[in-house]
Amino acid sequence: MPFESARSLAPVTVLPSVGSTFDVVDPRAAALSTWATLDQRAGRGRLGRAWVAPAGRCLAASILVRPTSPPDAWGWLPLAVGLALAEAIDPLVPTATVSVKWPNDVLVDGAKVAGILCERRGDDVVVGVGVNLVLTPDELPTDRATSLRIAGARGEAEELADAVLAGVLRGIRDASDLADARLHERIAGRCSTLGERVRVLLPAGRDLVGTASGLGPAGELDVDVDGRRERVSAGDVQHVR
């Protein structure tokens, strides 16, 4: 049965193909219900970006989450999912370094392997996850991206997708208290953005350039800019090298 490990943790609907897994989420379903595919035709990422990949090469999944934490802690959710993804990927690529990039990416050796998109729907949050499984270098959208296969993961796409999705579901289940300081410490320890020189493209079109120094109480990014602290709750972050 496909996604056997993930199905042992939550109801998983496997779609042969779909426009976007976001569009098939049933708000009446049980918490952690998941819609997953290896053939998403019209996915979307942050800031309205398209997310398209060859069939059978990437995992796309949407997970229905019902947070029990106060809404002011929900900003930690994409970071907690990133942590769960990173921990699920770790054993698949044992010679690589897996990290979380604020606010919603997972990197392997500094290149993007996965992205996260959280969309609030009333009292629920739909968590979208996209993971590059077995893409080859010439199939990648950018030279700043990678795949589990390129990073050394073995196994077929379906097997890798199951391992990753099970890890994400387990991590979301275990991170039920998004206000937990221990969870925040684990995220900070895995976040490769911290300590980096960064450029933050803010929603209003303004840029910040400085050093990422920490995470705020709601999962914001603190950036030291010319001796002053700027706290960023939303923005596109580039690691400046």
mmCIF file of C-alpha atoms in Angstrom:
data_model
loop_
_atom_site.group_PDB
_atom_site.id
_atom_site.type_symbol
_atom_site.label_atom_id
_atom_site.label_comp_id
_atom_site.label_asym_id
_atom_site.label_seq_id
_atom_site.Cartn_x
_atom_site.Cartn_y
_atom_site.Cartn_z
ATOM 1 C CA MET A 1 0.000 0.000 0.000
ATOM 2 C CA PRO A 2 1.471 3.419 -0.925
ATOM 3 C CA PHE A 3 2.328 5.728 1.986
ATOM 4 C CA GLU A 4 2.015 2.860 4.448
ATOM 5 C CA SER A 5 4.065 4.579 7.178
ATOM 6 C CA ALA A 6 2.215 7.878 6.768
ATOM 7 C CA ARG A 7 -1.162 6.104 6.787
ATOM 8 C CA SER A 8 -0.304 4.576 10.159
ATOM 9 C CA LEU A 9 -0.260 8.120 11.594
ATOM 10 C CA ALA A 10 -3.134 9.889 9.830
ATOM 11 C CA PRO A 11 -5.739 9.474 7.076
ATOM 12 C CA VAL A 12 -3.893 9.923 3.759
ATOM 13 C CA THR A 13 -5.672 10.314 0.436
ATOM 14 C CA VAL A 14 -3.288 9.488 -2.405
ATOM 15 C CA LEU A 15 -4.061 11.325 -5.638
ATOM 16 C CA PRO A 16 -2.729 9.953 -8.963
ATOM 17 C CA SER A 17 -2.524 13.554 -10.152
ATOM 18 C CA VAL A 18 -4.032 16.887 -9.107
ATOM 19 C CA GLY A 19 -3.890 20.563 -9.956
ATOM 20 C CA SER A 20 -3.025 21.573 -6.398
ATOM 21 C CA THR A 21 -3.415 19.532 -3.232
ATOM 22 C CA PHE A 22 -4.566 22.754 -1.536
ATOM 23 C CA ASP A 23 -7.718 22.690 -3.661
ATOM 24 C CA VAL A 24 -8.925 19.242 -2.554
ATOM 25 C CA VAL A 25 -8.634 19.652 1.231
ATOM 26 C CA ASP A 26 -11.922 18.777 2.932
ATOM 27 C CA PRO A 27 -12.497 21.089 5.928
ATOM 28 C CA ARG A 28 -14.766 18.436 7.501
ATOM 29 C CA ALA A 29 -11.959 15.876 7.674
ATOM 30 C CA ALA A 30 -10.170 14.794 10.837
ATOM 31 C CA ALA A 31 -7.129 16.694 12.058
ATOM 32 C CA LEU A 32 -3.909 15.673 10.247
ATOM 33 C CA SER A 33 -5.883 14.347 7.272
ATOM 34 C CA THR A 34 -3.544 14.552 4.293
ATOM 35 C CA TRP A 35 -3.871 14.729 0.516
ATOM 36 C CA ALA A 36 -0.680 13.645 -1.256
ATOM 37 C CA THR A 37 0.552 13.146 -4.796
ATOM 38 C CA LEU A 38 3.684 12.671 -6.853
ATOM 39 C CA ASP A 39 2.058 14.485 -9.779
ATOM 40 C CA GLN A 40 0.929 18.021 -8.936
ATOM 41 C CA ARG A 41 0.197 20.057 -12.057
ATOM 42 C CA ALA A 42 -0.571 23.551 -10.707
ATOM 43 C CA GLY A 43 1.025 23.906 -7.295
ATOM 44 C CA ARG A 44 1.717 27.245 -5.681
ATOM 45 C CA GLY A 45 4.291 28.566 -3.294
ATOM 46 C CA ARG A 46 4.735 31.717 -1.252
ATOM 47 C CA LEU A 47 3.980 35.101 -2.833
ATOM 48 C CA GLY A 48 1.821 33.444 -5.491
ATOM 49 C CA ARG A 49 4.735 31.659 -7.164
ATOM 50 C CA ALA A 50 3.999 28.615 -9.302
ATOM 51 C CA TRP A 51 5.366 25.260 -8.143
ATOM 52 C CA VAL A 52 5.629 22.795 -11.027
ATOM 53 C CA ALA A 53 7.638 19.568 -11.230
ATOM 54 C CA PRO A 54 7.865 16.512 -13.504
ATOM 55 C CA ALA A 55 5.422 13.749 -12.619
ATOM 56 C CA GLY A 56 6.707 11.093 -10.245
ATOM 57 C CA ARG A 57 9.737 13.094 -9.118
ATOM 58 C CA CYS A 58 8.478 15.244 -6.209
ATOM 59 C CA LEU A 59 6.119 14.955 -3.261
ATOM 60 C CA ALA A 60 3.302 17.459 -2.866
ATOM 61 C CA ALA A 61 1.026 17.178 0.152
ATOM 62 C CA SER A 62 -1.490 19.280 2.050
ATOM 63 C CA ILE A 63 -2.186 18.538 5.707
ATOM 64 C CA LEU A 64 -5.190 19.787 7.668
ATOM 65 C CA VAL A 65 -3.948 21.091 11.016
ATOM 66 C CA ARG A 66 -6.106 22.236 13.922
ATOM 67 C CA PRO A 67 -3.729 24.104 16.242
ATOM 68 C CA THR A 68 -4.528 23.995 19.938
ATOM 69 C CA SER A 69 -2.058 26.777 20.757
ATOM 70 C CA PRO A 70 -3.143 30.444 20.926
ATOM 71 C CA PRO A 71 -3.161 32.146 17.504
ATOM 72 C CA ASP A 72 -0.211 34.362 18.482
ATOM 73 C CA ALA A 73 1.956 31.214 18.465
ATOM 74 C CA TRP A 74 0.850 30.044 15.019
ATOM 75 C CA GLY A 75 3.792 31.834 13.408
ATOM 76 C CA TRP A 76 5.918 28.944 14.669
ATOM 77 C CA LEU A 77 3.973 26.390 12.611
ATOM 78 C CA PRO A 78 5.932 26.623 9.308
ATOM 79 C CA LEU A 79 9.176 26.513 11.299
ATOM 80 C CA ALA A 80 7.966 23.484 13.275
ATOM 81 C CA VAL A 81 7.041 21.754 10.023
ATOM 82 C CA GLY A 82 10.468 22.667 8.653
ATOM 83 C CA LEU A 83 12.074 21.096 11.702
ATOM 84 C CA ALA A 84 9.986 17.932 11.223
ATOM 85 C CA LEU A 85 10.976 17.805 7.553
ATOM 86 C CA ALA A 86 14.643 18.260 8.360
ATOM 87 C CA GLU A 87 14.550 15.505 10.967
ATOM 88 C CA ALA A 88 12.767 13.186 8.520
ATOM 89 C CA ILE A 89 15.340 13.885 5.800
ATOM 90 C CA ASP A 90 18.381 13.459 8.067
ATOM 91 C CA PRO A 91 18.580 9.636 7.914
ATOM 92 C CA LEU A 92 17.971 9.619 4.163
ATOM 93 C CA VAL A 93 21.060 11.746 3.443
ATOM 94 C CA PRO A 94 23.460 10.812 6.288
ATOM 95 C CA THR A 95 26.517 12.578 4.831
ATOM 96 C CA ALA A 96 24.711 15.893 4.220
ATOM 97 C CA THR A 97 23.780 18.823 6.436
ATOM 98 C CA VAL A 98 20.033 19.469 6.622
ATOM 99 C CA SER A 99 18.783 22.802 7.937
ATOM 100 C CA VAL A 100 15.760 25.084 8.130
ATOM 101 C CA LYS A 101 15.851 28.409 6.287
ATOM 102 C CA TRP A 102 13.525 31.046 7.733
ATOM 103 C CA PRO A 103 10.624 31.157 7.230
ATOM 104 C CA ASN A 104 9.594 28.106 5.222
ATOM 105 C CA ASP A 105 12.352 26.232 3.381
ATOM 106 C CA VAL A 106 14.490 23.186 4.109
ATOM 107 C CA LEU A 107 18.038 23.086 2.777
ATOM 108 C CA VAL A 108 20.465 20.246 2.148
ATOM 109 C CA ASP A 109 24.069 21.455 2.103
ATOM 110 C CA GLY A 110 22.747 24.982 1.570
ATOM 111 C CA ALA A 111 20.486 24.173 -1.412
ATOM 112 C CA LYS A 112 16.688 24.110 -1.253
ATOM 113 C CA VAL A 113 15.148 20.641 -1.167
ATOM 114 C CA ALA A 114 11.703 21.445 0.252
ATOM 115 C CA GLY A 115 9.256 24.280 0.760
ATOM 116 C CA ILE A 116 6.329 24.865 3.110
ATOM 117 C CA LEU A 117 3.225 26.987 2.664
ATOM 118 C CA CYS A 118 0.719 27.529 5.472
ATOM 119 C CA GLU A 119 -2.737 28.876 4.669
ATOM 120 C CA ARG A 120 -5.183 29.754 7.426
ATOM 121 C CA ARG A 121 -8.778 28.650 6.910
ATOM 122 C CA GLY A 122 -10.930 29.781 9.810
ATOM 123 C CA ASP A 123 -9.719 27.968 12.912
ATOM 124 C CA ASP A 124 -7.683 25.518 10.826
ATOM 125 C CA VAL A 125 -4.407 25.764 8.950
ATOM 126 C CA VAL A 126 -3.659 23.876 5.746
ATOM 127 C CA VAL A 127 0.036 23.040 5.634
ATOM 128 C CA GLY A 128 1.382 22.491 2.139
ATOM 129 C CA VAL A 129 4.663 20.657 1.689
ATOM 130 C CA GLY A 130 6.689 20.177 -1.483
ATOM 131 C CA VAL A 131 9.817 18.014 -1.529
ATOM 132 C CA ASN A 132 12.239 17.341 -4.390
ATOM 133 C CA LEU A 133 12.649 13.573 -4.258
ATOM 134 C CA VAL A 134 14.493 12.154 -7.274
ATOM 135 C CA LEU A 135 15.020 15.147 -9.563
ATOM 136 C CA THR A 136 18.253 15.114 -11.538
ATOM 137 C CA PRO A 137 20.411 18.253 -11.824
ATOM 138 C CA ASP A 138 19.016 19.157 -15.248
ATOM 139 C CA GLU A 139 15.433 18.924 -13.915
ATOM 140 C CA LEU A 140 15.964 21.453 -11.108
ATOM 141 C CA PRO A 141 14.391 24.902 -11.519
ATOM 142 C CA THR A 142 17.500 26.704 -10.237
ATOM 143 C CA ASP A 143 21.106 26.001 -9.319
ATOM 144 C CA ARG A 144 20.192 26.895 -5.711
ATOM 145 C CA ALA A 145 17.970 23.803 -5.483
ATOM 146 C CA THR A 146 18.695 20.123 -4.954
ATOM 147 C CA SER A 147 16.889 16.820 -4.456
ATOM 148 C CA LEU A 148 17.136 13.938 -2.030
ATOM 149 C CA ARG A 149 18.572 11.768 -4.805
ATOM 150 C CA ILE A 150 21.319 14.278 -5.602
ATOM 151 C CA ALA A 151 22.125 14.456 -1.878
ATOM 152 C CA GLY A 152 22.618 10.675 -1.783
ATOM 153 C CA ALA A 153 19.212 9.272 -0.800
ATOM 154 C CA ARG A 154 18.490 5.752 -2.006
ATOM 155 C CA GLY A 155 15.144 4.202 -2.858
ATOM 156 C CA GLU A 156 12.290 4.907 -5.227
ATOM 157 C CA ALA A 157 10.348 8.166 -5.173
ATOM 158 C CA GLU A 158 7.303 6.583 -3.507
ATOM 159 C CA GLU A 159 9.432 5.102 -0.717
ATOM 160 C CA LEU A 160 11.178 8.408 -0.050
ATOM 161 C CA ALA A 161 7.878 10.288 -0.135
ATOM 162 C CA ASP A 162 6.406 7.964 2.496
ATOM 163 C CA ALA A 163 9.402 8.375 4.811
ATOM 164 C CA VAL A 164 9.301 12.168 4.518
ATOM 165 C CA LEU A 165 5.538 12.487 4.916
ATOM 166 C CA ALA A 166 5.491 10.182 7.937
ATOM 167 C CA GLY A 167 8.189 12.299 9.560
ATOM 168 C CA VAL A 168 6.239 15.498 8.922
ATOM 169 C CA LEU A 169 3.021 14.046 10.353
ATOM 170 C CA ARG A 170 4.860 12.774 13.409
ATOM 171 C CA GLY A 171 6.533 16.139 13.912
ATOM 172 C CA ILE A 172 3.272 18.104 13.642
ATOM 173 C CA ARG A 173 1.597 15.725 16.081
ATOM 174 C CA ASP A 174 4.447 16.021 18.587
ATOM 175 C CA ALA A 175 4.656 19.832 18.250
ATOM 176 C CA SER A 176 1.106 20.343 19.484
ATOM 177 C CA ASP A 177 2.239 23.187 21.789
ATOM 178 C CA LEU A 178 3.606 25.792 19.391
ATOM 179 C CA ALA A 179 4.393 28.063 22.353
ATOM 180 C CA ASP A 180 6.779 25.510 23.894
ATOM 181 C CA ALA A 181 10.191 27.116 24.528
ATOM 182 C CA ARG A 182 11.918 23.753 24.015
ATOM 183 C CA LEU A 183 10.450 23.519 20.527
ATOM 184 C CA HIS A 184 11.677 27.046 19.809
ATOM 185 C CA GLU A 185 15.183 26.081 20.948
ATOM 186 C CA ARG A 186 15.198 23.046 18.663
ATOM 187 C CA ILE A 187 14.078 25.174 15.717
ATOM 188 C CA ALA A 188 16.741 27.809 16.424
ATOM 189 C CA GLY A 189 19.386 25.101 16.643
ATOM 190 C CA ARG A 190 18.421 23.814 13.200
ATOM 191 C CA CYS A 191 17.912 27.240 11.550
ATOM 192 C CA SER A 192 20.832 28.000 9.236
ATOM 193 C CA THR A 193 19.563 31.554 8.675
ATOM 194 C CA LEU A 194 20.662 32.570 12.169
ATOM 195 C CA GLY A 195 24.106 34.131 12.155
ATOM 196 C CA GLU A 196 23.994 34.645 8.395
ATOM 197 C CA ARG A 197 24.279 37.899 6.514
ATOM 198 C CA VAL A 198 20.841 38.216 4.900
ATOM 199 C CA ARG A 199 18.826 40.361 2.549
ATOM 200 C CA VAL A 200 15.126 40.449 3.432
ATOM 201 C CA LEU A 201 12.660 41.507 0.749
ATOM 202 C CA LEU A 202 9.716 42.909 2.689
ATOM 203 C CA PRO A 203 6.099 42.820 1.415
ATOM 204 C CA ALA A 204 6.047 46.601 0.995
ATOM 205 C CA GLY A 205 8.995 46.453 -1.388
ATOM 206 C CA ARG A 206 11.605 47.626 1.140
ATOM 207 C CA ASP A 207 14.854 45.693 1.571
ATOM 208 C CA LEU A 208 16.735 44.990 4.776
ATOM 209 C CA VAL A 209 20.357 43.899 4.773
ATOM 210 C CA GLY A 210 21.936 42.764 8.001
ATOM 211 C CA THR A 211 22.737 39.774 10.191
ATOM 212 C CA ALA A 212 19.997 37.381 11.305
ATOM 213 C CA SER A 213 20.460 37.310 15.066
ATOM 214 C CA GLY A 214 17.514 35.403 16.519
ATOM 215 C CA LEU A 215 13.859 34.431 16.491
ATOM 216 C CA GLY A 216 11.138 36.539 18.075
ATOM 217 C CA PRO A 217 8.362 35.372 20.402
ATOM 218 C CA ALA A 218 6.011 34.575 17.505
ATOM 219 C CA GLY A 219 8.659 33.037 15.238
ATOM 220 C CA GLU A 220 9.682 36.338 13.635
ATOM 221 C CA LEU A 221 13.222 36.868 12.359
ATOM 222 C CA ASP A 222 15.380 39.408 14.185
ATOM 223 C CA VAL A 223 17.846 41.166 11.898
ATOM 224 C CA ASP A 224 20.624 43.447 13.144
ATOM 225 C CA VAL A 225 20.859 46.355 10.697
ATOM 226 C CA ASP A 226 23.548 48.960 11.412
ATOM 227 C CA GLY A 227 23.306 48.457 15.158
ATOM 228 C CA ARG A 228 19.520 48.360 15.425
ATOM 229 C CA ARG A 229 17.207 45.377 15.585
ATOM 230 C CA GLU A 230 14.515 44.932 12.952
ATOM 231 C CA ARG A 231 11.896 42.253 13.683
ATOM 232 C CA VAL A 232 10.495 40.712 10.503
ATOM 233 C CA SER A 233 7.261 38.707 10.542
ATOM 234 C CA ALA A 234 7.015 38.167 6.763
ATOM 235 C CA GLY A 235 9.491 38.473 3.953
ATOM 236 C CA ASP A 236 11.612 36.708 1.384
ATOM 237 C CA VAL A 237 15.062 35.956 2.805
ATOM 238 C CA GLN A 238 18.258 35.550 0.809
ATOM 239 C CA HIS A 239 21.451 34.338 2.436
ATOM 240 C CA VAL A 240 24.129 36.780 1.256
ATOM 241 C CA ARG A 241 27.416 35.137 0.443
#
